[in-house]
Short mmCIF file of C-alpha atoms and ligand atoms in Angstrom, two decimals:
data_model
loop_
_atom_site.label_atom_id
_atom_site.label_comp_id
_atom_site.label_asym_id
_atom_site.label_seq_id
_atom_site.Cartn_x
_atom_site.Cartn_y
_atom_site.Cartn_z
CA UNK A 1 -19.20 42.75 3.48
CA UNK A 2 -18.12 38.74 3.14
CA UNK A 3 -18.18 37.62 6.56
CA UNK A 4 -17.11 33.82 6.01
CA UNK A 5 -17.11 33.33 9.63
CA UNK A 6 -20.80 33.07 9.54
CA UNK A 7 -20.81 29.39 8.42
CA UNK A 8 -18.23 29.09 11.02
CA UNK A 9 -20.18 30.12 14.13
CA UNK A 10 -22.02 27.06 15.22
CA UNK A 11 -20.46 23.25 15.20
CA UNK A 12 -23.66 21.82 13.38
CA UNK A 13 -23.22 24.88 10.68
CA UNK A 14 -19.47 23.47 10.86
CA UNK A 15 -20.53 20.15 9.67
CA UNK A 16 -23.51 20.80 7.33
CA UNK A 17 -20.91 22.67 5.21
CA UNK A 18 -17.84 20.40 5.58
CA UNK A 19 -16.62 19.32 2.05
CA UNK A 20 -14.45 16.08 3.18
CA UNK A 21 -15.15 13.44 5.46
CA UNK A 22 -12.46 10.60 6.41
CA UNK A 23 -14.14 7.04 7.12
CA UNK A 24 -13.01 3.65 8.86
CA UNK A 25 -14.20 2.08 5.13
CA UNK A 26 -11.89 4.37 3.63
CA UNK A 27 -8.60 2.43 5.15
CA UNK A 28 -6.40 -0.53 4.00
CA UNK A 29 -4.14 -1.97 6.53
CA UNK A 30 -0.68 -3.21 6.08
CA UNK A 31 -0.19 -6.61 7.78
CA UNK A 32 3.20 -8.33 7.33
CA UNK A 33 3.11 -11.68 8.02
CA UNK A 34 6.15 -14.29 9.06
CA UNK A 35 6.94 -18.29 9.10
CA UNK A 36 6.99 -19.04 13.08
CA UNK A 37 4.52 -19.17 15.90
CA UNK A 38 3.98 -16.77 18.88
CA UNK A 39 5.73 -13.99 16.89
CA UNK A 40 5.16 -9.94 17.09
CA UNK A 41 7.81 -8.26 16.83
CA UNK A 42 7.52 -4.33 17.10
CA UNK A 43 9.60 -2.80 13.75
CA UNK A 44 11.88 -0.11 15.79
CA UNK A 45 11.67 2.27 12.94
CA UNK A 46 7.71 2.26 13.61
CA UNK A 47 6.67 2.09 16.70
CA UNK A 48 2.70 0.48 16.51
CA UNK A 49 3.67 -1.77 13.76
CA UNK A 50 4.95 -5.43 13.82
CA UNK A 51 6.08 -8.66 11.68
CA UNK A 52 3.77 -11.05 12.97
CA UNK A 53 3.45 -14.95 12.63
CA UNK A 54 -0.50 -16.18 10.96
CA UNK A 55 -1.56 -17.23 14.70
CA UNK A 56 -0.90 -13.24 15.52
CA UNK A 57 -2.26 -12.05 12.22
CA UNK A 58 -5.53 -14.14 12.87
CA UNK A 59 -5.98 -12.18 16.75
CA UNK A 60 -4.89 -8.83 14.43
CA UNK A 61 -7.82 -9.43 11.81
CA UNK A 62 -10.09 -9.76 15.01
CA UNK A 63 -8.88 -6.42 16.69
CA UNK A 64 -9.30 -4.71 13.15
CA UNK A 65 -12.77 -6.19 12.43
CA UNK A 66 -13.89 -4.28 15.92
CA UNK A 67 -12.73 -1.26 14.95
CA UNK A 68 -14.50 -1.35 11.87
CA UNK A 69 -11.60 -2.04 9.12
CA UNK A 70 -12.41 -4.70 6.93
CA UNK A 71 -9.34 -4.23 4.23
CA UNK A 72 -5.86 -4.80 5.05
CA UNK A 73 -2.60 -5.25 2.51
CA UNK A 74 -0.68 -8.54 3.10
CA UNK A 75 3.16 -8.99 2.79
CA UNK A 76 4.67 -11.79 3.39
CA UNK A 77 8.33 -12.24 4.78
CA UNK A 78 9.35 -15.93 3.75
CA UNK A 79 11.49 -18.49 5.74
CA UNK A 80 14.22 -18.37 2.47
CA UNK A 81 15.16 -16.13 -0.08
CA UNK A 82 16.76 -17.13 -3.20
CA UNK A 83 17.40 -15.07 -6.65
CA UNK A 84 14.09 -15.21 -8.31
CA UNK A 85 11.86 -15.62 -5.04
CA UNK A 86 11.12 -19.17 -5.33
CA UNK A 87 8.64 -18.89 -2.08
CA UNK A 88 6.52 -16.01 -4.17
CA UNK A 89 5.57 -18.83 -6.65
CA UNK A 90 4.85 -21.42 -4.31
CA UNK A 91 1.35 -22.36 -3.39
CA UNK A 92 2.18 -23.17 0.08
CA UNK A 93 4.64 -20.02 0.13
CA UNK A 94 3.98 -17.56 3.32
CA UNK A 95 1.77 -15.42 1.44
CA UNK A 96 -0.62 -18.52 -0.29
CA UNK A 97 -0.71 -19.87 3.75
CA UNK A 98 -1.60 -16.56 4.95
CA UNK A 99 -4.41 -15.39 2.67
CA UNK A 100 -5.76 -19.61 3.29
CA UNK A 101 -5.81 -18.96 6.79
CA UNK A 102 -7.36 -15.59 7.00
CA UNK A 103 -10.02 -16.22 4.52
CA UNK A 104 -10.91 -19.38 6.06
CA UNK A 105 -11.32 -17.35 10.04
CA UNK A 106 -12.90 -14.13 8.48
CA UNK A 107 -14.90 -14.41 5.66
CA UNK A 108 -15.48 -10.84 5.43
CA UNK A 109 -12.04 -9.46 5.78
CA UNK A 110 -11.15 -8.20 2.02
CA UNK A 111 -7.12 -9.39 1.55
CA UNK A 112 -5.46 -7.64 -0.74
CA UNK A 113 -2.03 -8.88 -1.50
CA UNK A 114 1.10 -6.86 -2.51
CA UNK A 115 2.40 -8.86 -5.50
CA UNK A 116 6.51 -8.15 -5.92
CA UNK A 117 9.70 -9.96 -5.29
CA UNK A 118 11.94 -7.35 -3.40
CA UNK A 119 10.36 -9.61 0.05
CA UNK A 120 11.27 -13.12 -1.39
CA UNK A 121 14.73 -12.25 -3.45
CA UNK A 122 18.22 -12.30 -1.56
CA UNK A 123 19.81 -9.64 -3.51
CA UNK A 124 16.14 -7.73 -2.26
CA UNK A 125 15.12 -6.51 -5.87
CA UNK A 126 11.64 -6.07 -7.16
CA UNK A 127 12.33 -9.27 -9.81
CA UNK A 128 14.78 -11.06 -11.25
CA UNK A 129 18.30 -9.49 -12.30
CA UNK A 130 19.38 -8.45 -15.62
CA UNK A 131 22.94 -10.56 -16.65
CA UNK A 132 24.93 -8.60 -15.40
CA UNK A 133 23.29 -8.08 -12.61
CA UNK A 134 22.98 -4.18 -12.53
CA UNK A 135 19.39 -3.81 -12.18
CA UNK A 136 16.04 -5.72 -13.24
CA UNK A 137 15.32 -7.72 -15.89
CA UNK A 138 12.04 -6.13 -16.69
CA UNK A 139 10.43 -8.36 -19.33
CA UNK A 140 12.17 -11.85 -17.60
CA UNK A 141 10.13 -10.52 -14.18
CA UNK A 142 7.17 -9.83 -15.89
CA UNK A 143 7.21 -13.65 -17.43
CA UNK A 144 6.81 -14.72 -13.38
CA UNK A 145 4.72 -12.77 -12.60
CA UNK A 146 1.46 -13.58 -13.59
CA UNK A 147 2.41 -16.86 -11.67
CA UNK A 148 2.77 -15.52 -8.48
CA UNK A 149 -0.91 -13.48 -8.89
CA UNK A 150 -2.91 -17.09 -9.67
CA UNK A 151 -0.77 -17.99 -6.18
CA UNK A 152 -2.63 -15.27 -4.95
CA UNK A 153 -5.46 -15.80 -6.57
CA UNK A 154 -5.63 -20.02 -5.73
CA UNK A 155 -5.54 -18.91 -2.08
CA UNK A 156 -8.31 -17.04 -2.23
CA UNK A 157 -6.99 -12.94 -2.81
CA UNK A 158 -9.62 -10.45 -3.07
CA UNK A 159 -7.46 -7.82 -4.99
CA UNK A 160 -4.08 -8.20 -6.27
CA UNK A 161 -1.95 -5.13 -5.70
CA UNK A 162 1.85 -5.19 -7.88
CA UNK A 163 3.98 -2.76 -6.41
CA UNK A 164 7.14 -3.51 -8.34
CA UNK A 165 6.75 -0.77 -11.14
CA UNK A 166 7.66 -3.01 -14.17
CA UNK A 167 6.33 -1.99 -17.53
CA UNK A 168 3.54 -3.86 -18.74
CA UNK A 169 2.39 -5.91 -15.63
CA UNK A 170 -0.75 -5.04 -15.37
CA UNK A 171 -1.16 -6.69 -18.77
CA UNK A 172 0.72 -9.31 -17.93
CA UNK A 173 -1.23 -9.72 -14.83
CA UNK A 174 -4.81 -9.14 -16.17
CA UNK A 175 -4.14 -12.03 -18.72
CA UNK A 176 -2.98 -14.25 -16.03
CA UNK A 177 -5.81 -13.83 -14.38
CA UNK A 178 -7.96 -13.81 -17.31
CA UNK A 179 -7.02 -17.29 -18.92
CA UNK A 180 -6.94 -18.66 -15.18
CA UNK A 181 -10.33 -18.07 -14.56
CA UNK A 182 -10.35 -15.06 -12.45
CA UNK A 183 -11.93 -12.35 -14.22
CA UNK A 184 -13.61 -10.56 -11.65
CA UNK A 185 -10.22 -10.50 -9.56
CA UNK A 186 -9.68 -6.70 -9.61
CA UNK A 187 -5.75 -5.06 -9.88
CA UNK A 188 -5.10 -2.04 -7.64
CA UNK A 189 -1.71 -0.86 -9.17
CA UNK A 190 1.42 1.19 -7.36
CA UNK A 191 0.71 3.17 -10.87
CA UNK A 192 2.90 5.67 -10.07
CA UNK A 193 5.56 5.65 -7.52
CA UNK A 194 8.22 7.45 -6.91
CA UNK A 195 12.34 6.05 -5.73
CA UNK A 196 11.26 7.41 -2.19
CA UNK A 197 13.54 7.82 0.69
CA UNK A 198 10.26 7.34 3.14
CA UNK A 199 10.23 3.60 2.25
CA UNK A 200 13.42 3.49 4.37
CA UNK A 201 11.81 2.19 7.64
CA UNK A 202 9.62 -0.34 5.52
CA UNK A 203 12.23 -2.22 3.92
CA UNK A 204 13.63 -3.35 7.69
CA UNK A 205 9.55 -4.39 8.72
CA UNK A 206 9.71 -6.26 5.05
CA UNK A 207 13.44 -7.17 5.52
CA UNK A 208 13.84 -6.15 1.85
CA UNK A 209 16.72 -3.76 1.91
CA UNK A 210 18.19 -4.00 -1.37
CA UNK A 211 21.87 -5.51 -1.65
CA UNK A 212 23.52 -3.21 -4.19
CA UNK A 213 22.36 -0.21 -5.79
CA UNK A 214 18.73 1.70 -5.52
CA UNK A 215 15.28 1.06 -6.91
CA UNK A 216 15.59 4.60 -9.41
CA UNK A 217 15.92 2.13 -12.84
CA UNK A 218 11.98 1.16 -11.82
CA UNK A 219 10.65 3.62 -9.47
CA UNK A 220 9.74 7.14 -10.22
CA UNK A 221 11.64 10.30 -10.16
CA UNK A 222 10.46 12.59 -7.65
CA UNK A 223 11.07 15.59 -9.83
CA UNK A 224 8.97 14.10 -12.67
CA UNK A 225 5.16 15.59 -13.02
CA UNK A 226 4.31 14.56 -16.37
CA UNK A 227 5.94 11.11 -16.11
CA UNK A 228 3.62 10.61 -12.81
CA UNK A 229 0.51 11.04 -14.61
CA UNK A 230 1.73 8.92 -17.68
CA UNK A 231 2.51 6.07 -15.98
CA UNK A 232 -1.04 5.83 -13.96
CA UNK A 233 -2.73 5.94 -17.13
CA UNK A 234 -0.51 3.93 -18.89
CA UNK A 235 -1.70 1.33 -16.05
CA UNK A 236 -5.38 2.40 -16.64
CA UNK A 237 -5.29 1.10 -20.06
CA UNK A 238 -3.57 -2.04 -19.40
CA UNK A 239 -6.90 -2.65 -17.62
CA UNK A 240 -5.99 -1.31 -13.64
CA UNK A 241 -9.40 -1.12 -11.60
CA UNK A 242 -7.55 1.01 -9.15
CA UNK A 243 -4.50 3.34 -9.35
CA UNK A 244 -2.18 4.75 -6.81
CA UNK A 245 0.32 7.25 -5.88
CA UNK A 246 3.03 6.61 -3.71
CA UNK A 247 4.30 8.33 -1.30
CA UNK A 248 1.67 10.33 -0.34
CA UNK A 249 2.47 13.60 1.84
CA UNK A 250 5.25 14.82 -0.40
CA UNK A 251 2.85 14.40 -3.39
CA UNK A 252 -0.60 15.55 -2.73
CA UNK A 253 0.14 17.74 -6.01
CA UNK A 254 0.28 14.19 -7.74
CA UNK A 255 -2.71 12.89 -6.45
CA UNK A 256 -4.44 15.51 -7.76
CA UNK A 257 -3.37 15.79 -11.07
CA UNK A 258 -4.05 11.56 -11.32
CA UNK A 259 -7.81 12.32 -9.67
CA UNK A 260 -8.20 14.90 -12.58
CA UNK A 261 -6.94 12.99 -15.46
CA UNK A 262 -8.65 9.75 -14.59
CA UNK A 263 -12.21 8.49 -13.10
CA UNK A 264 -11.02 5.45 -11.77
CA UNK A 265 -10.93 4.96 -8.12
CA UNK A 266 -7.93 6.24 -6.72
CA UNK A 267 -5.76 4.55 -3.56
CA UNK A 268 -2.96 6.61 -1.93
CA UNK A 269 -0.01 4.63 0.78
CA UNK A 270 0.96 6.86 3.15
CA UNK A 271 4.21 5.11 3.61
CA UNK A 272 6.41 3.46 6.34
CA UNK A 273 8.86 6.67 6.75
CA UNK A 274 5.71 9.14 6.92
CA UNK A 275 4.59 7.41 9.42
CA UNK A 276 7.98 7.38 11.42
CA UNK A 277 7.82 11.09 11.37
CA UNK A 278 4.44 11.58 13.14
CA UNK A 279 4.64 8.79 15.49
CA UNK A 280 8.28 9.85 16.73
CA UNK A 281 7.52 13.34 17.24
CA UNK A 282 4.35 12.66 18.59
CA UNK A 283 5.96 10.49 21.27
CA UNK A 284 8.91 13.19 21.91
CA UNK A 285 5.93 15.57 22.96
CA UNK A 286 6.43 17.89 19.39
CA UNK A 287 3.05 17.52 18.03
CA UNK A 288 -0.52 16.86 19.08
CA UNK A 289 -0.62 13.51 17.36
CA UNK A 290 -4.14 12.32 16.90
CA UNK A 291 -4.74 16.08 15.65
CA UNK A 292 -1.74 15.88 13.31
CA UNK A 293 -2.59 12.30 11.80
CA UNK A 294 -6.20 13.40 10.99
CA UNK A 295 -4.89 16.80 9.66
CA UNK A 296 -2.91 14.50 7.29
CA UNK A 297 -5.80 11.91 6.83
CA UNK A 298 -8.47 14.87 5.51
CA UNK A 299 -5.50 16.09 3.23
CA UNK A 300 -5.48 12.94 1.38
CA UNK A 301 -8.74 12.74 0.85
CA UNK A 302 -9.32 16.49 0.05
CA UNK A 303 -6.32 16.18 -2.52
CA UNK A 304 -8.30 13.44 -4.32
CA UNK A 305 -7.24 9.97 -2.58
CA UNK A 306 -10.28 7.30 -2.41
CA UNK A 307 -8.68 4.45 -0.68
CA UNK A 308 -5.84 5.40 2.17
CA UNK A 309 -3.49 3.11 2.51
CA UNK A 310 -1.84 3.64 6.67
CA UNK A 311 -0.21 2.14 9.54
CA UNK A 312 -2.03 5.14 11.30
CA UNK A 313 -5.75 3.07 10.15
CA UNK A 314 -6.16 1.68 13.56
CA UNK A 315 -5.38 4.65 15.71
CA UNK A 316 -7.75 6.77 12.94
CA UNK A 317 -10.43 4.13 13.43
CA UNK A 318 -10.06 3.85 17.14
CA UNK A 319 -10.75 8.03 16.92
CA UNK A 320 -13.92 8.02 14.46
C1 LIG B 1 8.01 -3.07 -2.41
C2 LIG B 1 7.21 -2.13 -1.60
C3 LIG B 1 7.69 -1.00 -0.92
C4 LIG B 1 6.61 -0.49 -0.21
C5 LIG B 1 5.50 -1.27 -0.50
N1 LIG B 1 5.89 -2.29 -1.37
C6 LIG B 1 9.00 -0.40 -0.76
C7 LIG B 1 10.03 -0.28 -1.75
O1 LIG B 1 9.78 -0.06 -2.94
O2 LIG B 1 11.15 -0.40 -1.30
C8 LIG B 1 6.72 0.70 0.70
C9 LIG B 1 5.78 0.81 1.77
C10 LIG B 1 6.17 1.71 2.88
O3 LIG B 1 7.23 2.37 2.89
O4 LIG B 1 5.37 1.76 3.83
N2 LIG B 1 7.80 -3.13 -3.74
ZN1 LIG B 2 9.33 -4.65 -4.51
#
């Protein structure tokens, strides 16, 4: 008879014949910086998570290096907003200050830094509206936007990451970047993300709620298999070193499918409102947390994921 149990008898059996492993290197943390000093505000949405000014950032990239994560995400949240995110493009903007800073304290921390305009725009779009102002002006963002990555890339950025889902910037980008002299600057792209209602607590960390109308003219639909997998290639042969799916725990079917129709390294952000869930029924006593958030933690990486993107990285690393 099959007795499968007997694999399961004995811990070190258990672990000789365990297929997926989750690792501190596997993590990126988001960090979202603000102008100010002495600032750390805890995002009610998500509790664990703050907007923080650089002097906090700086005592955050200590507390991370400790417990082993050496990657975080930047955002930055700027002073002013204006209709094409002036402070984006801006060499002493919050982000280019930011990534100075940090680079300059830790060497070894690898910045990333989420390139998009939803942060720095007052209407809170991902670029610069169309004339009528209905949506985004897809091709008059995408002539901006390989400004803002050599602001990134001037500061010292060890990955540019564009979240904003316009067609053709990682082109766009990887020229930028080319004719600037960065050519070994890598691109992780949001490849394919969906119009997700789990970004909801997010947008009030980022401040980024959008003024009118939704993100569904650039983000994905959630119903859309196919699409998902187009648009992550179509970013692999624009020249993406990384791809990305977005959300993650409503589309581990996604991540998948991307793993299987592509070899290149493969990032997934479990996202602001996913987050939210565990932590708040964790704290109202629902769920075992720290079993529930590695539960979720091997599932990415068993449905394909290379790179996690969390808010949970800390707490994860802190359990390792
Ligand atoms: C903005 C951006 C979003 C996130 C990362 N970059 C949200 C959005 O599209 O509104 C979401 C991250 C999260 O929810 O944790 N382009
Ligand atoms: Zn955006």
């Amino acid at each position: 008879m099959d007795r499968l149990r007997r694999t399961r008898m004995n811990p070190n059996l258990r672990s000789l014949v365990r297929e997926t492993y989750v690792r501190a290197d596997d993590f990126i943390y988001p960090l979202f910086v603000k102008p100010g000093e002495g600032i750390k505000t805890e995002v009610a949405s998500m509790p664990g998570v703050y907007q923080m000014s650089l002097d906090e950032i700086l005592k955050e990239c200590e507390v991370l290096q400790a417990l082993g994560i050496y990657s975080i995400l930047l955002f930055g949240i700027p002073a002013v907003k204006d209709s094409v995110g002036s402070d984006a493009l801006c060499d002493h903007g919050i982000i280019a200050t930011a990534v100075r800073a940090i680079k300059r304290s830790f060497p070894k921390m690898f910045v990333v830094t989420d390139l998009c305009f939803c942060e720095y725009t007052d209407h809170g779009h991902c670029g610069i509206l169309d004339h009528v102002h209905e949506t985004v002006d897809n091709d008059l963002t995408l002539s901006i936007s390989g400004q803002q990555a050599l602001v990134h890339a001037r500061a010292g950025a060890d990955m540019i990451a564009p979240s904003g889902m316009m067609d053709g910037i990682i082109t766009t980008l990887r020229d930028a970047l080319d004719v600037g002299g960065y050519v070994n600057l890598p691109i992780m792209s949001y490849s394919t993300k969906f119009a997700s209602g789990y970004y909801g607590p997010f947008r009030d960390v980022a401040e980024s709620v959008p003024s009118f109308g939704d993100r569904s003219t650039y983000q994905m639909d959630p119903a859309n298999r196919r699409e998902a997998i187009r648009e992550s290639l179509l970013d692999e042969h624009q020249g993406a070193d990384i791809l990305m799916v977005k959300p993650a725990l409503a589309y581990l079917d996604i991540i998948r499918d991307i793993r299987e129709a592509s070899n290149l390294p493969l990032a997934v952000y479990n996202v602001s409102g996913e987050y939210a869930m565990l932590k708040h029924a964790g704290n109202a006593g629902l769920i075992d947390y720290n079993r529930v958030m590695m539960e979720t933690m091997i599932g990415f990486k068993r449905a394909g994921a290379d790179i996690i993107i969390s808010y949970h990285a800390k707490e994860v690393a802190g359990l390792l």
